[in-house]
XYZ file of C-alpha atoms in Angstrom:
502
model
C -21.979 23.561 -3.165
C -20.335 21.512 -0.451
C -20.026 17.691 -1.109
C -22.466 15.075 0.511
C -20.313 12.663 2.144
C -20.457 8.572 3.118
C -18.665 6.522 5.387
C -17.496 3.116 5.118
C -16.206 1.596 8.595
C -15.136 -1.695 9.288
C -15.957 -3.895 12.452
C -11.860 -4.573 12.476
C -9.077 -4.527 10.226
C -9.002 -5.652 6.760
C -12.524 -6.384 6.251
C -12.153 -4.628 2.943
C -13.162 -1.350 3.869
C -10.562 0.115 1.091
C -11.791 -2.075 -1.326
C -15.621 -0.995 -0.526
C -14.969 2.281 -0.997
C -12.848 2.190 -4.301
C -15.580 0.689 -5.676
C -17.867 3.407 -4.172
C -15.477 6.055 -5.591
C -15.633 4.052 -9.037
C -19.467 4.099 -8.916
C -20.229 7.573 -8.320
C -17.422 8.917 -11.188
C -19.485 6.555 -13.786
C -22.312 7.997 -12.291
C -21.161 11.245 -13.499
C -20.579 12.698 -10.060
C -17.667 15.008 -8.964
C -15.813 12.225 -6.278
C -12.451 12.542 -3.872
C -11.733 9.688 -1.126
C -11.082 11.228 2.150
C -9.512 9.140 5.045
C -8.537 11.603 7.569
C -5.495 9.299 9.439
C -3.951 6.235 7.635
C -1.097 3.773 9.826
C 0.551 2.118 6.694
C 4.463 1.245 5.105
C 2.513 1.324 1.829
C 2.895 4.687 0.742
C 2.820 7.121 -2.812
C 4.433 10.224 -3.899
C 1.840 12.839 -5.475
C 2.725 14.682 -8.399
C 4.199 17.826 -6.220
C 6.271 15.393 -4.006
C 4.529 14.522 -1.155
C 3.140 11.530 0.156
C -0.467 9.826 1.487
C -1.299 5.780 1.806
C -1.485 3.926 -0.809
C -5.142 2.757 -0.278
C -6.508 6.569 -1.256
C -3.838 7.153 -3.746
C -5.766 3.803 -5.170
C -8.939 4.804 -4.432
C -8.294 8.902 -6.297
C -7.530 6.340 -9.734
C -10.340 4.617 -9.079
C -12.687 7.945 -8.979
C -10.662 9.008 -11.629
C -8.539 12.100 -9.954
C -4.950 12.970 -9.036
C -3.389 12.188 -6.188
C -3.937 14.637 -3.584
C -2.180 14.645 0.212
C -5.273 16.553 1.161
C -7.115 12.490 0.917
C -5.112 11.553 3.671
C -3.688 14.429 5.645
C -2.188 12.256 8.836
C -0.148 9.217 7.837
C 1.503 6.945 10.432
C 4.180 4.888 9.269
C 5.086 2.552 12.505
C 9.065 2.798 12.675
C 9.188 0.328 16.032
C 6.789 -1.654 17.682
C 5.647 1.684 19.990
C 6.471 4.399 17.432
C 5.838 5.876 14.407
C 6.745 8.795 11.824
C 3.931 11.180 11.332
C 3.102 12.756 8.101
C 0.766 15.289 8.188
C 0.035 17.117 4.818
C 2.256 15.096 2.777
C 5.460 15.859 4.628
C 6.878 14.322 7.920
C 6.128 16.172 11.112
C 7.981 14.073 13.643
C 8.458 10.748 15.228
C 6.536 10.046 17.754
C 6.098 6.854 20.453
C 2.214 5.898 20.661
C 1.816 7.756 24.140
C 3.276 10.665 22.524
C 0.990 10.930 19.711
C -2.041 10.003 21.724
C -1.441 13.432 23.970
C -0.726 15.198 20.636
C -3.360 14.229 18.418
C -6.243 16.616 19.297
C -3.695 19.729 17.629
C -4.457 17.659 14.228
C -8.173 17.740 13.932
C -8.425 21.360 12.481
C -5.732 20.401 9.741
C -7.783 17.252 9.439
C -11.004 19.845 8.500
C -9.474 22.346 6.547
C -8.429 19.587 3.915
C -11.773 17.929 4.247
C -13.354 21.489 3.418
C -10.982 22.089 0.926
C -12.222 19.146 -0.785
C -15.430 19.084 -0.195
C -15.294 22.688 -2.102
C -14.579 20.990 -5.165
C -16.175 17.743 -5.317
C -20.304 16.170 -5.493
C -19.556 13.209 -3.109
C -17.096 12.864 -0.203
C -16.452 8.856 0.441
C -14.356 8.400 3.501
C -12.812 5.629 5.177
C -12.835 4.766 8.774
C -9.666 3.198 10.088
C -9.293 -0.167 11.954
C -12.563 -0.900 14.329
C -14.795 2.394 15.441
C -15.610 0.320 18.345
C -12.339 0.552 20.344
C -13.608 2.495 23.358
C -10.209 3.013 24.726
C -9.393 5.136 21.820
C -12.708 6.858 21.572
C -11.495 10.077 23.013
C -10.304 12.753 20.588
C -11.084 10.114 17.676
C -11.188 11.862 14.272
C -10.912 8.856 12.285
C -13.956 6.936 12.837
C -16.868 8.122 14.470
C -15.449 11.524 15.324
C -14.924 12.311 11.857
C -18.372 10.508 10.545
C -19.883 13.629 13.555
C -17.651 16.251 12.233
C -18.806 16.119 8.886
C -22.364 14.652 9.236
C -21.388 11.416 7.464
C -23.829 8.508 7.495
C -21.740 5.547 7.976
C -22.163 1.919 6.269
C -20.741 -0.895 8.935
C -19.173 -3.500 6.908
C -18.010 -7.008 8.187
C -16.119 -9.719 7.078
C -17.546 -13.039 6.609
C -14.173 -15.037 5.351
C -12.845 -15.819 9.256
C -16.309 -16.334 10.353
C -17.879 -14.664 12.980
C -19.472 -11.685 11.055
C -23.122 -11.590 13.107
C -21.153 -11.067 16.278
C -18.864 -8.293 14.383
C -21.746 -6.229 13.687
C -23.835 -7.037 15.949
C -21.230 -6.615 19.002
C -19.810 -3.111 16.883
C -23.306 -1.715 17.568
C -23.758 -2.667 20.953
C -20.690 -0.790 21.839
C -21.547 2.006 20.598
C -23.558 4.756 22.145
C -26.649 6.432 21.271
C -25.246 8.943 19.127
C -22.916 7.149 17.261
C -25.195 4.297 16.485
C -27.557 7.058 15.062
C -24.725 7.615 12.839
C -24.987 3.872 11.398
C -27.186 3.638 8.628
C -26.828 0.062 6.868
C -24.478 -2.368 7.144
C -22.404 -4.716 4.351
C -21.346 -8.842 4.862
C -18.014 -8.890 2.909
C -15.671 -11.555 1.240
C -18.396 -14.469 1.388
C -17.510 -17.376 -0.749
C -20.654 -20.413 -1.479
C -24.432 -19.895 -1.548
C -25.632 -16.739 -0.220
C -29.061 -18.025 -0.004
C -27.641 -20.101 3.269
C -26.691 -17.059 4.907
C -29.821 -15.350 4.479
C -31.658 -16.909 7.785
C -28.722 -14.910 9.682
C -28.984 -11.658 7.278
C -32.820 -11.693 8.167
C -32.002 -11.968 11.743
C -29.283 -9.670 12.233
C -31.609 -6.872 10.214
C -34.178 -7.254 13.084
C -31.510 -7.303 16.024
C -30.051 -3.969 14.952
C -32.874 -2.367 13.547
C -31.140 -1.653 10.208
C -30.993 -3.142 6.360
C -27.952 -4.800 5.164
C -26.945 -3.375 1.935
C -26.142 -6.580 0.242
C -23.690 -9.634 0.616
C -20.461 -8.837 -0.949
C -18.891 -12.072 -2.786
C -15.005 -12.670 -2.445
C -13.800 -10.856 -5.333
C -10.366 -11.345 -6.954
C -9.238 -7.786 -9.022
C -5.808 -7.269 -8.959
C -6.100 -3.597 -6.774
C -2.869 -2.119 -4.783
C -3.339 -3.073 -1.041
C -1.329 -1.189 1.419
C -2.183 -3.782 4.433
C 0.445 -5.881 6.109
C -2.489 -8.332 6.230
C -2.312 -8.637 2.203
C -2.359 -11.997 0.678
C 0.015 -10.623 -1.474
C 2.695 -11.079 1.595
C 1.668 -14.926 2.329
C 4.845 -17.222 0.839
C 3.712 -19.466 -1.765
C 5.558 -22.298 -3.036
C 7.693 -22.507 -6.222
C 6.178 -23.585 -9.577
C 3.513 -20.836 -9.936
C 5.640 -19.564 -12.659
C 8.165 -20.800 -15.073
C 10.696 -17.824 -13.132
C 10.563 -17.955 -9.367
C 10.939 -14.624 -8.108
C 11.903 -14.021 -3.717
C 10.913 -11.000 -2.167
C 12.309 -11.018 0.884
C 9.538 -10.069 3.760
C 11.471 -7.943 5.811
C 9.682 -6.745 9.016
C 8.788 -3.383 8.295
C 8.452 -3.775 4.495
C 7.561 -0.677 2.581
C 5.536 -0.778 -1.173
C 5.150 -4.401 -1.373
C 3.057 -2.600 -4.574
C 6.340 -2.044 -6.515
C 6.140 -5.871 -7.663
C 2.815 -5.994 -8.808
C 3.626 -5.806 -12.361
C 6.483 -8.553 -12.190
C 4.267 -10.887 -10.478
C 1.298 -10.118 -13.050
C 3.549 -11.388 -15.604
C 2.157 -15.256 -16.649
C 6.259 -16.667 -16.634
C 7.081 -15.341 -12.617
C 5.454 -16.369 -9.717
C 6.595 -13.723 -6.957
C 6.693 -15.497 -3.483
C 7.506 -13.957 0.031
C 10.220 -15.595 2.222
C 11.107 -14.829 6.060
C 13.318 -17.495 6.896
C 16.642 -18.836 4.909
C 15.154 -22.214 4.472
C 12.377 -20.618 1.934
C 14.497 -19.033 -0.102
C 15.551 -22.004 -2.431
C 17.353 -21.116 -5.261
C 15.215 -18.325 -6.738
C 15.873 -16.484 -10.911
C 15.772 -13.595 -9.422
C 16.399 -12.433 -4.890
C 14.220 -8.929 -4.455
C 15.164 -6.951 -0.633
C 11.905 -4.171 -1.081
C 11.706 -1.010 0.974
C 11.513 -0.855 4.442
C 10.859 1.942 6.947
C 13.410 1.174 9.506
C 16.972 -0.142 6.875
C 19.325 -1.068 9.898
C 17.392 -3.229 12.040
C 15.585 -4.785 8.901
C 18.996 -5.473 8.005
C 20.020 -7.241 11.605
C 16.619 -8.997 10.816
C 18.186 -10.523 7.712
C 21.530 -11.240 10.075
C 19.492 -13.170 12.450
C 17.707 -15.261 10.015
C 20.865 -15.830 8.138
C 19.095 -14.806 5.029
C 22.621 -12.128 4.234
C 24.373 -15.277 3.907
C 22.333 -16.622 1.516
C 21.375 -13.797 -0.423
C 25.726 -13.040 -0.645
C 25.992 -17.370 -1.695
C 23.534 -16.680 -4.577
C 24.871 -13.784 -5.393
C 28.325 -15.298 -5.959
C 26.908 -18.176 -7.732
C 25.502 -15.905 -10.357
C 21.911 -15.216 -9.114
C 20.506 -11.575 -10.030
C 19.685 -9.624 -6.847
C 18.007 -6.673 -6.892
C 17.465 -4.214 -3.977
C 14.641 -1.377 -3.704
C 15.064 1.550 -1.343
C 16.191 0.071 2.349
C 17.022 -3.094 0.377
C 19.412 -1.070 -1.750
C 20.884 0.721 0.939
C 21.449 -3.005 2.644
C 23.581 -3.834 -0.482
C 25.773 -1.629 0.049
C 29.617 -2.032 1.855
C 28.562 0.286 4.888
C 25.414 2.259 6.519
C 26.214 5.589 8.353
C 23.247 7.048 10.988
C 25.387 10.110 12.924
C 22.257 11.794 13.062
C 20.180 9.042 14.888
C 17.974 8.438 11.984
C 17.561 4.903 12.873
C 18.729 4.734 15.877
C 22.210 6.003 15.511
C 25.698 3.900 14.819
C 26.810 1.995 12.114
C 26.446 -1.371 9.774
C 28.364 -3.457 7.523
C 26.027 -3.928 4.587
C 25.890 -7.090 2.537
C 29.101 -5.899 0.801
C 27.208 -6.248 -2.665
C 27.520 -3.301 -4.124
C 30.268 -1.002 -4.007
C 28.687 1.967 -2.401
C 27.848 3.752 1.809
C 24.876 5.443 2.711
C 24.853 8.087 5.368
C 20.909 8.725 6.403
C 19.846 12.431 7.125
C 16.994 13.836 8.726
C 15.865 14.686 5.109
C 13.478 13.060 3.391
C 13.622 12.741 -0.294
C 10.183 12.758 -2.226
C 10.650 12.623 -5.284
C 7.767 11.815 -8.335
C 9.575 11.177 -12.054
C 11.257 9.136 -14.436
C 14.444 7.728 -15.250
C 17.333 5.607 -17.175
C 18.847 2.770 -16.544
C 22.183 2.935 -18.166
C 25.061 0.054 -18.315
C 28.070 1.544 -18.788
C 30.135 -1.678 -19.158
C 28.973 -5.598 -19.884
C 28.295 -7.774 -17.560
C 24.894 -9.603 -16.164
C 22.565 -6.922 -16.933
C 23.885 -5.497 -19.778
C 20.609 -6.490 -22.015
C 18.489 -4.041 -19.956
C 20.599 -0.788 -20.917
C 18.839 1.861 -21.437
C 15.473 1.067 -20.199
C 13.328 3.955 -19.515
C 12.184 4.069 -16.102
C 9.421 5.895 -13.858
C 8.480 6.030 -10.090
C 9.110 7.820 -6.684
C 11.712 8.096 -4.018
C 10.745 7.566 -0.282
C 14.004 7.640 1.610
C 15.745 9.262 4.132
C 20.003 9.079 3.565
C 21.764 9.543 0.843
C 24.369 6.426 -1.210
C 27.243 7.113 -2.905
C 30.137 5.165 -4.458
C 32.791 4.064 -2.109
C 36.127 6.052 -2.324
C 38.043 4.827 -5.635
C 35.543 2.241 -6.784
C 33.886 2.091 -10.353
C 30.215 0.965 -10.801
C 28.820 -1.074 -14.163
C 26.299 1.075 -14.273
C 23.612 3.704 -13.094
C 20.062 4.368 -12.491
C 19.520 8.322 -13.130
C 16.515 10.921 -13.225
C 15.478 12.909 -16.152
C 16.948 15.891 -13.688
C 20.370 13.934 -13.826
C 20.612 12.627 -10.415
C 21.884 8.931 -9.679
C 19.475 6.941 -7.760
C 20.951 3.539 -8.088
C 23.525 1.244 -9.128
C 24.844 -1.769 -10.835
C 27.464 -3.950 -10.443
C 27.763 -8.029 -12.572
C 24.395 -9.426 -11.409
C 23.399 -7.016 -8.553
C 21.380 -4.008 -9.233
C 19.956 -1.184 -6.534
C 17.619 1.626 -6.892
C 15.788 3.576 -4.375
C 13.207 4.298 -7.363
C 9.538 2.744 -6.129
C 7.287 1.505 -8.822
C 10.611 0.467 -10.777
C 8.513 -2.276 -12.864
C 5.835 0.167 -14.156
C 7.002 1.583 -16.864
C 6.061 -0.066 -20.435
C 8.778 -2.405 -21.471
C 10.461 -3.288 -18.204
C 8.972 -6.616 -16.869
C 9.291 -7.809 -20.430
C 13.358 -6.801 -20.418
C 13.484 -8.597 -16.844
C 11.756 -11.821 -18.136
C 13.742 -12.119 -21.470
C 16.983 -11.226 -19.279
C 15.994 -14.082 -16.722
C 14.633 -16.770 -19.382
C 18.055 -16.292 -21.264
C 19.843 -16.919 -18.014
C 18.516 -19.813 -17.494
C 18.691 -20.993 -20.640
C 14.843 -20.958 -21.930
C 13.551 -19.923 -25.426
C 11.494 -16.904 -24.646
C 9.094 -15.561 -26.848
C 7.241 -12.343 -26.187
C 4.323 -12.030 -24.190
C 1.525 -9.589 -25.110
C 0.223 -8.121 -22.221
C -2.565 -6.131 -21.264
C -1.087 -1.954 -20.939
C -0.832 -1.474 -17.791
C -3.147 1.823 -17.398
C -5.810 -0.123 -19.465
C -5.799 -3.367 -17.003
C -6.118 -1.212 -13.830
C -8.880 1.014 -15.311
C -10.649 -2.379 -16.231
C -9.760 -3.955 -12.300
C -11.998 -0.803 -11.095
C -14.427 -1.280 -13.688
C -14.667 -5.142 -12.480
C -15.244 -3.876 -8.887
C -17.959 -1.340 -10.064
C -19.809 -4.027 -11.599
C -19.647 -6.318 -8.685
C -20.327 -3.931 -6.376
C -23.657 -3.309 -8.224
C -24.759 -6.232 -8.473
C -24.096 -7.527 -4.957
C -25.201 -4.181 -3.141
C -28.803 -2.154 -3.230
C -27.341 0.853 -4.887
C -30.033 2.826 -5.021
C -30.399 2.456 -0.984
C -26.663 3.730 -0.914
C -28.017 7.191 -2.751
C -30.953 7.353 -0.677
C -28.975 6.929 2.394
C -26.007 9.872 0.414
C -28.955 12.046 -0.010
C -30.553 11.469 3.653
C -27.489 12.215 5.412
C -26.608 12.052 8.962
């Protein structure tokens, strides 16, 4: 039997629409129904690694937890991940295809939409419910042509689509409202309900306007959906997550530097769940302060995110604190940026060459390659120094990279990061540590080892903390969502509306 599928789209970015439909995804699973998220073309830095090494956006790799399934590139089988301003790598199945400028992929799009189908089908084959997710606003007309993401796909597959707005920046009548009027006849016969998202006070004052809006377009809305606060992975460059916040909203004040193009801003979710850090985001050198611990993350484009940090003069202050004792980490990009020297004879990124920060002892030549890589690891410390407290951590994640780093000619490292398989993805040396593993601070034990490591540095008593298991909080974050989405939507419209169909 094939699948019945739903669409959530959004009257613009970052109304929630992932959110919306992880809680969809988590409803239908308790339910007792077979479910798979679907979101035929995602444009995102956020990324994960499936079990067999490939990759899809974050938000369905979320959303597969939440309906309680693996993983599967087939959720997302085109991912755009913007390199510059006008062009982006694109992913199709998991694996990169090419790199593309915007014009390019515009005239090249239309050969996608049967891969597009065949994993939809292939899913469909194996699941009760289909929920997809639209991408940015359906109502761009320029880009209505050869659409497969929006209302193309909701035609494609017969999906009856719920329009969802956000409330929080005000505005939301005119969202909807305006979405539908731009649409024509057949795709607003697509349109079956619509959702107010992210309000915050008492609904009953917005009810006048829900009463109103319900006559204007000639359709119910589902519910008003309150602001709700789980801790979920995002994979928007609109997160909150990214907004700086002061110092003091830990005891350990941790600076993740927000480079440009930064990549799994989800790999310090854990650290900043921790109640001793606060994790803050810093663009300019005047934020960064004197931080416990100085994070560079991942980024999809490593040299010109590193001229960024040149231009800011952030390298300068990340090499002071360094010298003056401060742990710095770097992730991916950021640890390639540690490093004496970047190589690009292939025109990776652009071609040429870099000085890197000069922190670690090591070069990195990038490849047309790409490494993706799902497993675990060790950190090992072969000789004392800063981090010598953290030896032999276990470690899991993924590797996203393209390049390779390797110790400079004659030099000696403190220590390692390896795979189970052997391989060395990352290096210490004093107080600076790199690793182009993602998702570093998952594994049991690890944020704990950081905090002790960075309370004793500073000179704190530290007594342990115990948290939540990881696997258990995030299953209860989706749980949360369920509920609220329950109680805040008319459910039993959203199966009548399933079971109606297009």
């Amino acid at each position: 039997m094939t699948a019945r599928p739903i669409m959530v789209q959004g009257t613009m970015s970052n109304v929630g629409k992932s959110i919306l439909c992880a809680g969809l995804c988590r409803i239908f699973a308790q339910d007792g129904y077979r479910v798979r998220p679907f979101k035929s073309q995602n444009m995102a830095l956020n990324s994960a690694v499936t079990a067999d090494g490939r990759e899809l956006g974050r938000a369905q790799a979320m959303q597969a937890e939440a309906a309680g399934v693996a993983a599967d590139v087939r959720m997302n089988p085109v991912l755009l991940k913007p390199e510059t301003d006008r062009g982006s790598q694109v992913i199709v199945r998991g694996l990169p295809r090419a790199t593309m400028q915007a014009t390019d992929y515009f005239a090249f799009k239309h050969e996608l939409v049967d891969e597009v189908r065949a994993c939809y089908d292939e899913l469909a084959a194996e699941s009760d419910i289909i929920v997809i997710e639209g991408a940015g606003s359906p109502a761009e007309i320029n880009l209505r042509h050869d659409d497969f993401v929006n209302m193309g796909m909701a035609h494609m597959v017969g999906a009856p689509v719920i329009l969802a707005g956000d409330v929080d920046p005000g505005g939301v009548f005119a969202q909807l409202y305006g979405t539908l009027l731009l649409f024509d006849k057949a795709d607003r016969s697509m349109v079956k309900a619509m959702i107010v998202n992210k309000f915050r006070g008492d609904v009953n004052i917005l009810m006048p306007g829900i009463t109103q809006l319900e006559r204007l377009c000639g359709m119910p809305v589902l519910g008003v959906v309150p602001m709700m606060h789980m801790d979920l992975d995002d994979e928007d460059s609109l997160s909150s997550r990214l907004a700086a916040r002061g110092q003091g909203a830990g005891t350990l004040d941790v600076a993740v530097i927000r480079l440009p193009r930064l990549s799994n801003f989800t790999d310090f979710n854990e650290l900043d769940r921790h109640p001793l850090v606060g994790v803050r985001y810093v663009r300019e050198a005047a934020e960064l302060g004197r931080p416990d611990l100085v994070i560079i993350p991942g980024t999809k484009s490593t040299m010109a995110d590193l001229s960024f940090l040149r231009q800011q003069g952030l390298d300068v202050c990340i090499r002071r604190l360094a010298e003056q004792g401060t742990l710095v980490m770097g992730v991916c990009g950021g640890y390639q940026m540690l490093g004496e020297r970047l190589y690009d004879p292939a025109g990776v990124e652009g071609g040429g060459e870099a000085a890197g920060l000069g922190l670690l002892p090591t070069t990195t030549t990038f490849a047309d390659e790409k490494s993706l890589v799902a497993g675990s690891g060790r950190l090992s410390i072969d000789a004392g120094g800063d981090c010598c407290s953290i030896d032999g951590l276990d470690l899991i994640g993924y590797e996203i990279h393209m390049g390779a780093t390797e110790l400079c000619a004659g030099a000696t490292d403190q220590g390692r990061v390896t795979t189970s398989d052997g391989r060395v993805v990352g290096h210490v040396s004093g107080n600076v540590l790199g690793t182009y593993l993602h998702g570093f601070f998952d594994a049991p034990g690890i944020v704990e080892a950081f905090v002790r490591l960075l309370m004793e540095r500073r000179g704190l008593a530290y007594a342990p903390v115990q948290a939540e298991p990881r696997e258990a909080y995030r299953q209860r974050q989706y749980d949360l969502l369920a509920e609220g989405l329950r109680q805040a939507l008319d459910i039993q419209k959203v199966y009548e509306i399933l079971e109606a169909g297009a």
